[in-house]
PDB file of C-alpha atoms in Angstrom:
ATOM      1  CA  MET A 789      28.385 -67.289  56.359  1.00 51.00           C
ATOM      2  CA  ALA A 790      26.295 -70.409  56.793  1.00 54.00           C
ATOM      3  CA  TYR A 791      26.289 -74.200  56.418  1.00 63.00           C
ATOM      4  CA  ALA A 792      30.035 -74.996  56.465  1.00 72.00           C
ATOM      5  CA  ALA A 793      33.504 -73.641  57.091  1.00 79.00           C
ATOM      6  CA  THR A 794      35.188 -71.870  54.190  1.00 79.00           C
ATOM      7  CA  THR A 795      37.498 -73.920  52.033  1.00 83.00           C
ATOM      8  CA  ALA A 796      39.369 -70.891  50.675  1.00 86.00           C
ATOM      9  CA  PRO A 797      39.925 -67.266  51.738  1.00 88.00           C
ATOM     10  CA  VAL A 798      37.031 -64.832  51.226  1.00 87.00           C
ATOM     11  CA  THR A 799      38.067 -61.321  50.201  1.00 90.00           C
ATOM     12  CA  LEU A 800      35.902 -58.207  50.511  1.00 90.00           C
ATOM     13  CA  THR A 801      36.933 -54.971  48.783  1.00 92.00           C
ATOM     14  CA  ASP A 802      35.215 -51.775  49.940  1.00 94.00           C
ATOM     15  CA  THR A 803      35.827 -48.709  47.761  1.00 94.00           C
ATOM     16  CA  LEU A 804      35.225 -45.210  49.115  1.00 95.00           C
ATOM     17  CA  GLY A 805      33.894 -42.749  46.565  1.00 94.00           C
ATOM     18  CA  ALA A 806      34.919 -39.135  46.013  1.00 93.00           C
ATOM     19  CA  GLY A 807      34.451 -36.966  49.082  1.00 94.00           C
ATOM     20  CA  LEU A 808      35.413 -39.684  51.586  1.00 96.00           C
ATOM     21  CA  THR A 809      38.819 -40.039  53.243  1.00 96.00           C
ATOM     22  CA  PHE A 810      39.699 -43.384  54.797  1.00 96.00           C
ATOM     23  CA  GLY A 811      40.366 -43.226  58.530  1.00 96.00           C
ATOM     24  CA  ALA A 812      41.264 -46.475  60.279  1.00 96.00           C
ATOM     25  CA  VAL A 813      40.071 -50.016  60.844  1.00 96.00           C
ATOM     26  CA  THR A 814      38.757 -49.991  64.406  1.00 96.00           C
ATOM     27  CA  SER A 815      37.818 -53.669  64.553  1.00 95.00           C
ATOM     28  CA  ALA A 816      38.887 -56.342  62.063  1.00 94.00           C
ATOM     29  CA  GLY A 817      37.647 -59.420  63.888  1.00 91.00           C
ATOM     30  CA  LEU A 818      39.067 -62.532  62.220  1.00 91.00           C
ATOM     31  CA  SER A 819      39.789 -60.646  59.004  1.00 93.00           C
ATOM     32  CA  THR A 820      43.134 -59.348  57.835  1.00 94.00           C
ATOM     33  CA  CYS A 821      42.769 -55.824  56.399  1.00 96.00           C
ATOM     34  CA  ASN A 822      44.933 -53.218  54.766  1.00 95.00           C
ATOM     35  CA  ALA A 823      44.641 -49.565  55.819  1.00 92.00           C
ATOM     36  CA  ALA A 824      43.824 -47.749  52.602  1.00 94.00           C
ATOM     37  CA  ASN A 825      41.145 -46.981  50.044  1.00 96.00           C
ATOM     38  CA  PRO A 826      40.016 -49.394  48.707  1.00 95.00           C
ATOM     39  CA  LEU A 827      39.831 -51.312  51.960  1.00 96.00           C
ATOM     40  CA  VAL A 828      40.619 -54.999  51.363  1.00 95.00           C
ATOM     41  CA  CYS A 829      39.757 -57.496  54.100  1.00 94.00           C
ATOM     42  CA  THR A 830      40.242 -61.257  53.910  1.00 92.00           C
ATOM     43  CA  LEU A 831      38.713 -64.017  56.009  1.00 90.00           C
ATOM     44  CA  PRO A 832      40.965 -67.086  56.123  1.00 91.00           C
ATOM     45  CA  ALA A 833      40.082 -70.504  54.834  1.00 90.00           C
ATOM     46  CA  GLY A 834      38.541 -72.687  57.523  1.00 88.00           C
ATOM     47  CA  THR A 835      36.419 -69.898  59.005  1.00 87.00           C
ATOM     48  CA  VAL A 836      33.401 -71.542  60.618  1.00 90.00           C
ATOM     49  CA  PRO A 837      29.807 -70.417  59.956  1.00 86.00           C
ATOM     50  CA  GLY A 838      28.915 -67.159  61.699  1.00 85.00           C
ATOM     51  CA  THR A 839      28.807 -63.407  61.364  1.00 86.00           C
ATOM     52  CA  TYR A 840      32.107 -61.552  61.025  1.00 88.00           C
ATOM     53  CA  VAL A 841      32.178 -57.789  61.313  1.00 91.00           C
ATOM     54  CA  VAL A 842      34.810 -55.309  60.174  1.00 93.00           C
ATOM     55  CA  THR A 843      34.423 -51.752  61.433  1.00 95.00           C
ATOM     56  CA  TYR A 844      36.286 -48.758  60.043  1.00 96.00           C
ATOM     57  CA  THR A 845      35.961 -44.991  59.899  1.00 96.00           C
ATOM     58  CA  ALA A 846      35.868 -42.522  57.012  1.00 96.00           C
ATOM     59  CA  THR A 847      35.668 -38.737  57.042  1.00 95.00           C
ATOM     60  CA  VAL A 848      33.574 -36.607  54.714  1.00 95.00           C
ATOM     61  CA  ASN A 849      36.170 -34.232  53.273  1.00 94.00           C
ATOM     62  CA  GLY A 850      35.983 -30.778  51.727  1.00 93.00           C
ATOM     63  CA  THR A 851      35.565 -32.089  48.170  1.00 93.00           C
ATOM     64  CA  ALA A 852      32.243 -33.807  48.983  1.00 93.00           C
ATOM     65  CA  SER A 853      29.045 -32.573  47.361  1.00 88.00           C
ATOM     66  CA  GLY A 854      25.612 -34.019  46.735  1.00 89.00           C
ATOM     67  CA  THR A 855      26.231 -37.499  48.134  1.00 92.00           C
ATOM     68  CA  VAL A 856      29.143 -39.669  49.203  1.00 94.00           C
ATOM     69  CA  ASN A 857      29.185 -43.352  48.304  1.00 93.00           C
ATOM     70  CA  ASN A 858      30.962 -46.583  49.041  1.00 92.00           C
ATOM     71  CA  ALA A 859      30.447 -50.112  47.766  1.00 90.00           C
ATOM     72  CA  VAL A 860      31.819 -53.513  48.734  1.00 90.00           C
ATOM     73  CA  VAL A 861      32.356 -56.517  46.474  1.00 88.00           C
ATOM     74  CA  SER A 862      33.478 -60.055  47.238  1.00 83.00           C
ATOM     75  CA  SER A 863      36.120 -61.953  45.312  1.00 77.00           C
ATOM     76  CA  GLY A 864      38.220 -65.086  45.505  1.00 68.00           C
ATOM     77  CA  ALA A 865      37.558 -68.797  44.994  1.00 64.00           C
ATOM     78  CA  ILE A 866      34.565 -68.363  47.321  1.00 64.00           C
ATOM     79  CA  ALA A 867      32.621 -65.153  46.760  1.00 63.00           C
ATOM     80  CA  ALA A 868      30.204 -64.056  49.452  1.00 65.00           C
ATOM     81  CA  ALA A 869      26.647 -63.172  48.514  1.00 67.00           C
ATOM     82  CA  CYS A 870      25.847 -59.490  48.991  1.00 71.00           C
ATOM     83  CA  SER A 871      22.584 -57.750  49.830  1.00 63.00           C
ATOM     84  CA  ALA A 872      21.467 -54.333  48.581  1.00 62.00           C
ATOM     85  CA  ASP A 873      23.164 -52.799  51.624  1.00 72.00           C
ATOM     86  CA  CYS A 874      26.592 -53.395  50.083  1.00 82.00           C
ATOM     87  CA  ALA A 875      26.340 -50.092  48.188  1.00 85.00           C
ATOM     88  CA  LEU A 876      25.671 -47.136  50.473  1.00 89.00           C
ATOM     89  CA  GLU A 877      24.833 -43.545  49.532  1.00 92.00           C
ATOM     90  CA  THR A 878      24.875 -40.784  52.138  1.00 93.00           C
ATOM     91  CA  PRO A 879      23.560 -37.265  51.458  1.00 94.00           C
ATOM     92  CA  VAL A 880      25.895 -34.327  52.079  1.00 92.00           C
ATOM     93  CA  ALA A 881      24.767 -30.943  53.393  1.00 91.00           C
ATOM     94  CA  LEU A 882      24.429 -28.148  50.846  1.00 90.00           C
ATOM     95  CA  PRO A 883      27.364 -25.745  50.645  1.00 92.00           C
ATOM     96  CA  VAL A 884      27.119 -22.422  52.474  1.00 91.00           C
ATOM     97  CA  ILE A 885      28.712 -19.583  50.503  1.00 92.00           C
ATOM     98  CA  THR A 886      29.411 -16.090  51.788  1.00 92.00           C
ATOM     99  CA  VAL A 887      31.029 -13.236  49.890  1.00 92.00           C
ATOM    100  CA  VAL A 888      32.880 -10.241  51.324  1.00 92.00           C
ATOM    101  CA  LYS A 889      34.327  -7.259  49.488  1.00 92.00           C
ATOM    102  CA  SER A 890      37.082  -5.091  50.984  1.00 93.00           C
ATOM    103  CA  SER A 891      39.409  -2.351  49.809  1.00 91.00           C
ATOM    104  CA  ASN A 892      42.796  -0.883  50.638  1.00 92.00           C
ATOM    105  CA  PRO A 893      42.629   1.975  51.579  1.00 92.00           C
ATOM    106  CA  PRO A 894      39.317   1.208  53.330  1.00 89.00           C
ATOM    107  CA  PRO A 895      36.031   2.829  52.249  1.00 85.00           C
ATOM    108  CA  GLY A 896      35.712   6.468  53.329  1.00 83.00           C
ATOM    109  CA  THR A 897      39.390   7.282  52.810  1.00 86.00           C
ATOM    110  CA  GLU A 898      39.847  10.538  50.858  1.00 86.00           C
ATOM    111  CA  MET A 899      41.839   9.985  47.663  1.00 84.00           C
ATOM    112  CA  GLN A 900      42.942  11.933  44.593  1.00 89.00           C
ATOM    113  CA  VAL A 901      42.882  11.390  40.836  1.00 90.00           C
ATOM    114  CA  GLY A 902      45.738   9.094  39.862  1.00 91.00           C
ATOM    115  CA  GLN A 903      45.774   7.150  43.128  1.00 90.00           C
ATOM    116  CA  THR A 904      45.100   3.407  43.175  1.00 93.00           C
ATOM    117  CA  ILE A 905      42.713   1.327  45.259  1.00 93.00           C
ATOM    118  CA  GLU A 906      43.178  -2.412  45.787  1.00 95.00           C
ATOM    119  CA  TYR A 907      39.940  -4.394  45.890  1.00 93.00           C
ATOM    120  CA  THR A 908      39.555  -7.918  47.284  1.00 95.00           C
ATOM    121  CA  LEU A 909      36.578 -10.172  46.641  1.00 95.00           C
ATOM    122  CA  THR A 910      36.506 -13.104  49.075  1.00 95.00           C
ATOM    123  CA  ALA A 911      34.184 -16.095  48.638  1.00 95.00           C
ATOM    124  CA  THR A 912      34.099 -18.554  51.544  1.00 95.00           C
ATOM    125  CA  VAL A 913      32.726 -22.054  50.908  1.00 94.00           C
ATOM    126  CA  ASP A 914      31.620 -24.016  53.988  1.00 94.00           C
ATOM    127  CA  ASP A 915      30.059 -27.440  54.705  1.00 92.00           C
ATOM    128  CA  ALA A 916      30.476 -28.946  51.207  1.00 92.00           C
ATOM    129  CA  ALA A 917      32.054 -28.378  47.806  1.00 93.00           C
ATOM    130  CA  THR A 918      30.234 -26.056  45.421  1.00 92.00           C
ATOM    131  CA  LEU A 919      27.550 -27.757  43.336  1.00 89.00           C
ATOM    132  CA  ALA A 920      27.729 -25.143  40.572  1.00 91.00           C
ATOM    133  CA  ASP A 921      29.779 -22.088  39.614  1.00 94.00           C
ATOM    134  CA  VAL A 922      29.714 -19.193  42.090  1.00 94.00           C
ATOM    135  CA  VAL A 923      29.742 -16.049  39.968  1.00 94.00           C
ATOM    136  CA  LEU A 924      30.792 -12.671  41.392  1.00 94.00           C
ATOM    137  CA  VAL A 925      29.903  -9.658  39.258  1.00 93.00           C
ATOM    138  CA  ASP A 926      31.581  -6.390  40.273  1.00 91.00           C
ATOM    139  CA  THR A 927      30.485  -3.149  38.624  1.00 89.00           C
ATOM    140  CA  PRO A 928      32.866  -0.188  38.996  1.00 86.00           C
ATOM    141  CA  ASN A 929      31.650   3.312  38.117  1.00 82.00           C
ATOM    142  CA  ARG A 930      33.246   5.388  35.370  1.00 81.00           C
ATOM    143  CA  GLY A 931      35.573   7.148  37.815  1.00 84.00           C
ATOM    144  CA  LEU A 932      37.667   3.992  38.131  1.00 88.00           C
ATOM    145  CA  THR A 933      40.091   2.499  35.604  1.00 89.00           C
ATOM    146  CA  LEU A 934      40.759  -1.159  36.328  1.00 90.00           C
ATOM    147  CA  GLY A 935      44.210  -2.702  36.312  1.00 91.00           C
ATOM    148  CA  ALA A 936      45.173  -6.285  35.492  1.00 94.00           C
ATOM    149  CA  LEU A 937      42.674  -8.905  36.605  1.00 95.00           C
ATOM    150  CA  PRO A 938      43.603 -12.074  38.521  1.00 96.00           C
ATOM    151  CA  SER A 939      43.097 -15.618  37.289  1.00 96.00           C
ATOM    152  CA  GLY A 940      39.405 -16.503  37.387  1.00 96.00           C
ATOM    153  CA  CYS A 941      38.257 -12.969  36.532  1.00 96.00           C
ATOM    154  CA  VAL A 942      37.386 -11.408  33.177  1.00 96.00           C
ATOM    155  CA  MET A 943      36.198  -8.000  32.023  1.00 91.00           C
ATOM    156  CA  SER A 944      32.796  -8.114  30.345  1.00 83.00           C
ATOM    157  CA  GLY A 945      31.595  -4.734  29.143  1.00 80.00           C
ATOM    158  CA  ALA A 946      31.668  -2.463  32.178  1.00 82.00           C
ATOM    159  CA  THR A 947      31.743  -5.273  34.741  1.00 89.00           C
ATOM    160  CA  VAL A 948      34.268  -7.666  36.245  1.00 93.00           C
ATOM    161  CA  THR A 949      33.117 -11.288  36.479  1.00 95.00           C
ATOM    162  CA  CYS A 950      35.011 -13.649  38.798  1.00 95.00           C
ATOM    163  CA  THR A 951      34.103 -17.339  39.086  1.00 96.00           C
ATOM    164  CA  VAL A 952      34.622 -19.993  41.733  1.00 96.00           C
ATOM    165  CA  PRO A 953      34.115 -23.171  39.659  1.00 95.00           C
ATOM    166  CA  ALA A 954      31.651 -25.958  40.416  1.00 92.00           C
ATOM    167  CA  ARG A 955      33.024 -28.692  42.730  1.00 92.00           C
ATOM    168  CA  SER A 956      35.504 -26.297  44.340  1.00 94.00           C
ATOM    169  CA  PRO A 957      36.233 -27.738  47.808  1.00 95.00           C
ATOM    170  CA  VAL A 958      35.545 -26.092  51.129  1.00 95.00           C
ATOM    171  CA  GLY A 959      37.875 -23.137  51.521  1.00 96.00           C
ATOM    172  CA  VAL A 960      38.465 -19.434  50.951  1.00 97.00           C
ATOM    173  CA  TYR A 961      38.787 -18.013  47.424  1.00 97.00           C
ATOM    174  CA  ARG A 962      40.167 -14.505  46.914  1.00 97.00           C
ATOM    175  CA  PHE A 963      40.292 -12.290  43.844  1.00 97.00           C
ATOM    176  CA  VAL A 964      42.480  -9.183  44.146  1.00 96.00           C
ATOM    177  CA  TYR A 965      42.734  -6.396  41.577  1.00 94.00           C
ATOM    178  CA  THR A 966      43.432  -2.674  41.450  1.00 93.00           C
ATOM    179  CA  ALA A 967      41.564   0.348  40.157  1.00 90.00           C
ATOM    180  CA  THR A 968      42.974   3.827  39.550  1.00 91.00           C
ATOM    181  CA  ILE A 969      40.896   6.959  40.129  1.00 90.00           C
ATOM    182  CA  ASN A 970      40.591   8.732  36.777  1.00 87.00           C
ATOM    183  CA  ALA A 971      39.585  12.212  35.611  1.00 86.00           C
ATOM    184  CA  ASP A 972      35.889  11.210  35.382  1.00 81.00           C
ATOM    185  CA  ALA A 973      35.694  10.821  39.156  1.00 78.00           C
ATOM    186  CA  VAL A 974      33.313  13.270  40.821  1.00 73.00           C
ATOM    187  CA  GLY A 975      32.551  13.379  44.556  1.00 73.00           C
ATOM    188  CA  SER A 976      33.227   9.704  45.215  1.00 77.00           C
ATOM    189  CA  VAL A 977      34.018   6.494  43.386  1.00 77.00           C
ATOM    190  CA  GLY A 978      32.556   3.093  44.051  1.00 70.00           C
ATOM    191  CA  ASN A 979      31.780  -0.349  42.770  1.00 74.00           C
ATOM    192  CA  GLN A 980      29.312  -2.969  43.879  1.00 79.00           C
ATOM    193  CA  VAL A 981      29.506  -6.761  43.790  1.00 83.00           C
ATOM    194  CA  ALA A 982      26.652  -9.231  43.313  1.00 86.00           C
ATOM    195  CA  ALA A 983      27.132 -12.965  43.841  1.00 84.00           C
ATOM    196  CA  THR A 984      24.982 -15.724  42.359  1.00 83.00           C
ATOM    197  CA  THR A 985      24.937 -19.520  42.317  1.00 78.00           C
ATOM    198  CA  ALA A 986      22.697 -22.037  40.555  1.00 66.00           C
ATOM    199  CA  SER A 987      20.324 -21.853  43.544  1.00 59.00           C
ATOM    200  CA  GLY A 988      20.151 -18.047  43.576  1.00 57.00           C
ATOM    201  CA  PRO A 989      22.024 -15.142  45.178  1.00 61.00           C
ATOM    202  CA  ALA A 990      24.808 -15.835  47.651  1.00 62.00           C
ATOM    203  CA  PRO A 991      24.906 -13.762  50.851  1.00 61.00           C
ATOM    204  CA  ILE A 992      27.239 -10.777  50.846  1.00 53.00           C
TER     205      ILE A 992
END
């Protein structure tokens, strides 16, 4: 502020965008602030010319992807002028996705026709929310008859397709289903999963 003391309160409202979680006001100076998103801070009437700083923290949370943003606006009988720096955009790291497939009983266990194997596909999302669908395609051979599929999975021809949707937050996503060894089984049975995202294959 410059030239003269304020004749009315000056209110600044700072709104955190998706992917940011408000932390705490660490220094309010002369302002009176709430402790929430949006953050609302008010300088009282009669504040003399000078620079008044409010400092607060925010955490990038597991739903963040692409960028996180926040913007401040002034309101009240006296509205403060704002530079281009009042709207900030911060890039977020790309998500890291890994996929693991396991079975119960474990691979190598001798089994007979009519017995059932439980398969688990696990997709782990780290660093940021998914930018696009993560698609897991599992192809069982003809010696396996699949049971009911979990939510997020569908049968398409001879393959099972399971999807972790775009913008899924950081976390672990599991798809569990069973397969019964049928009379077409010879020697061994197996199935193989391939994982893809918009940027290409995901590591398995």
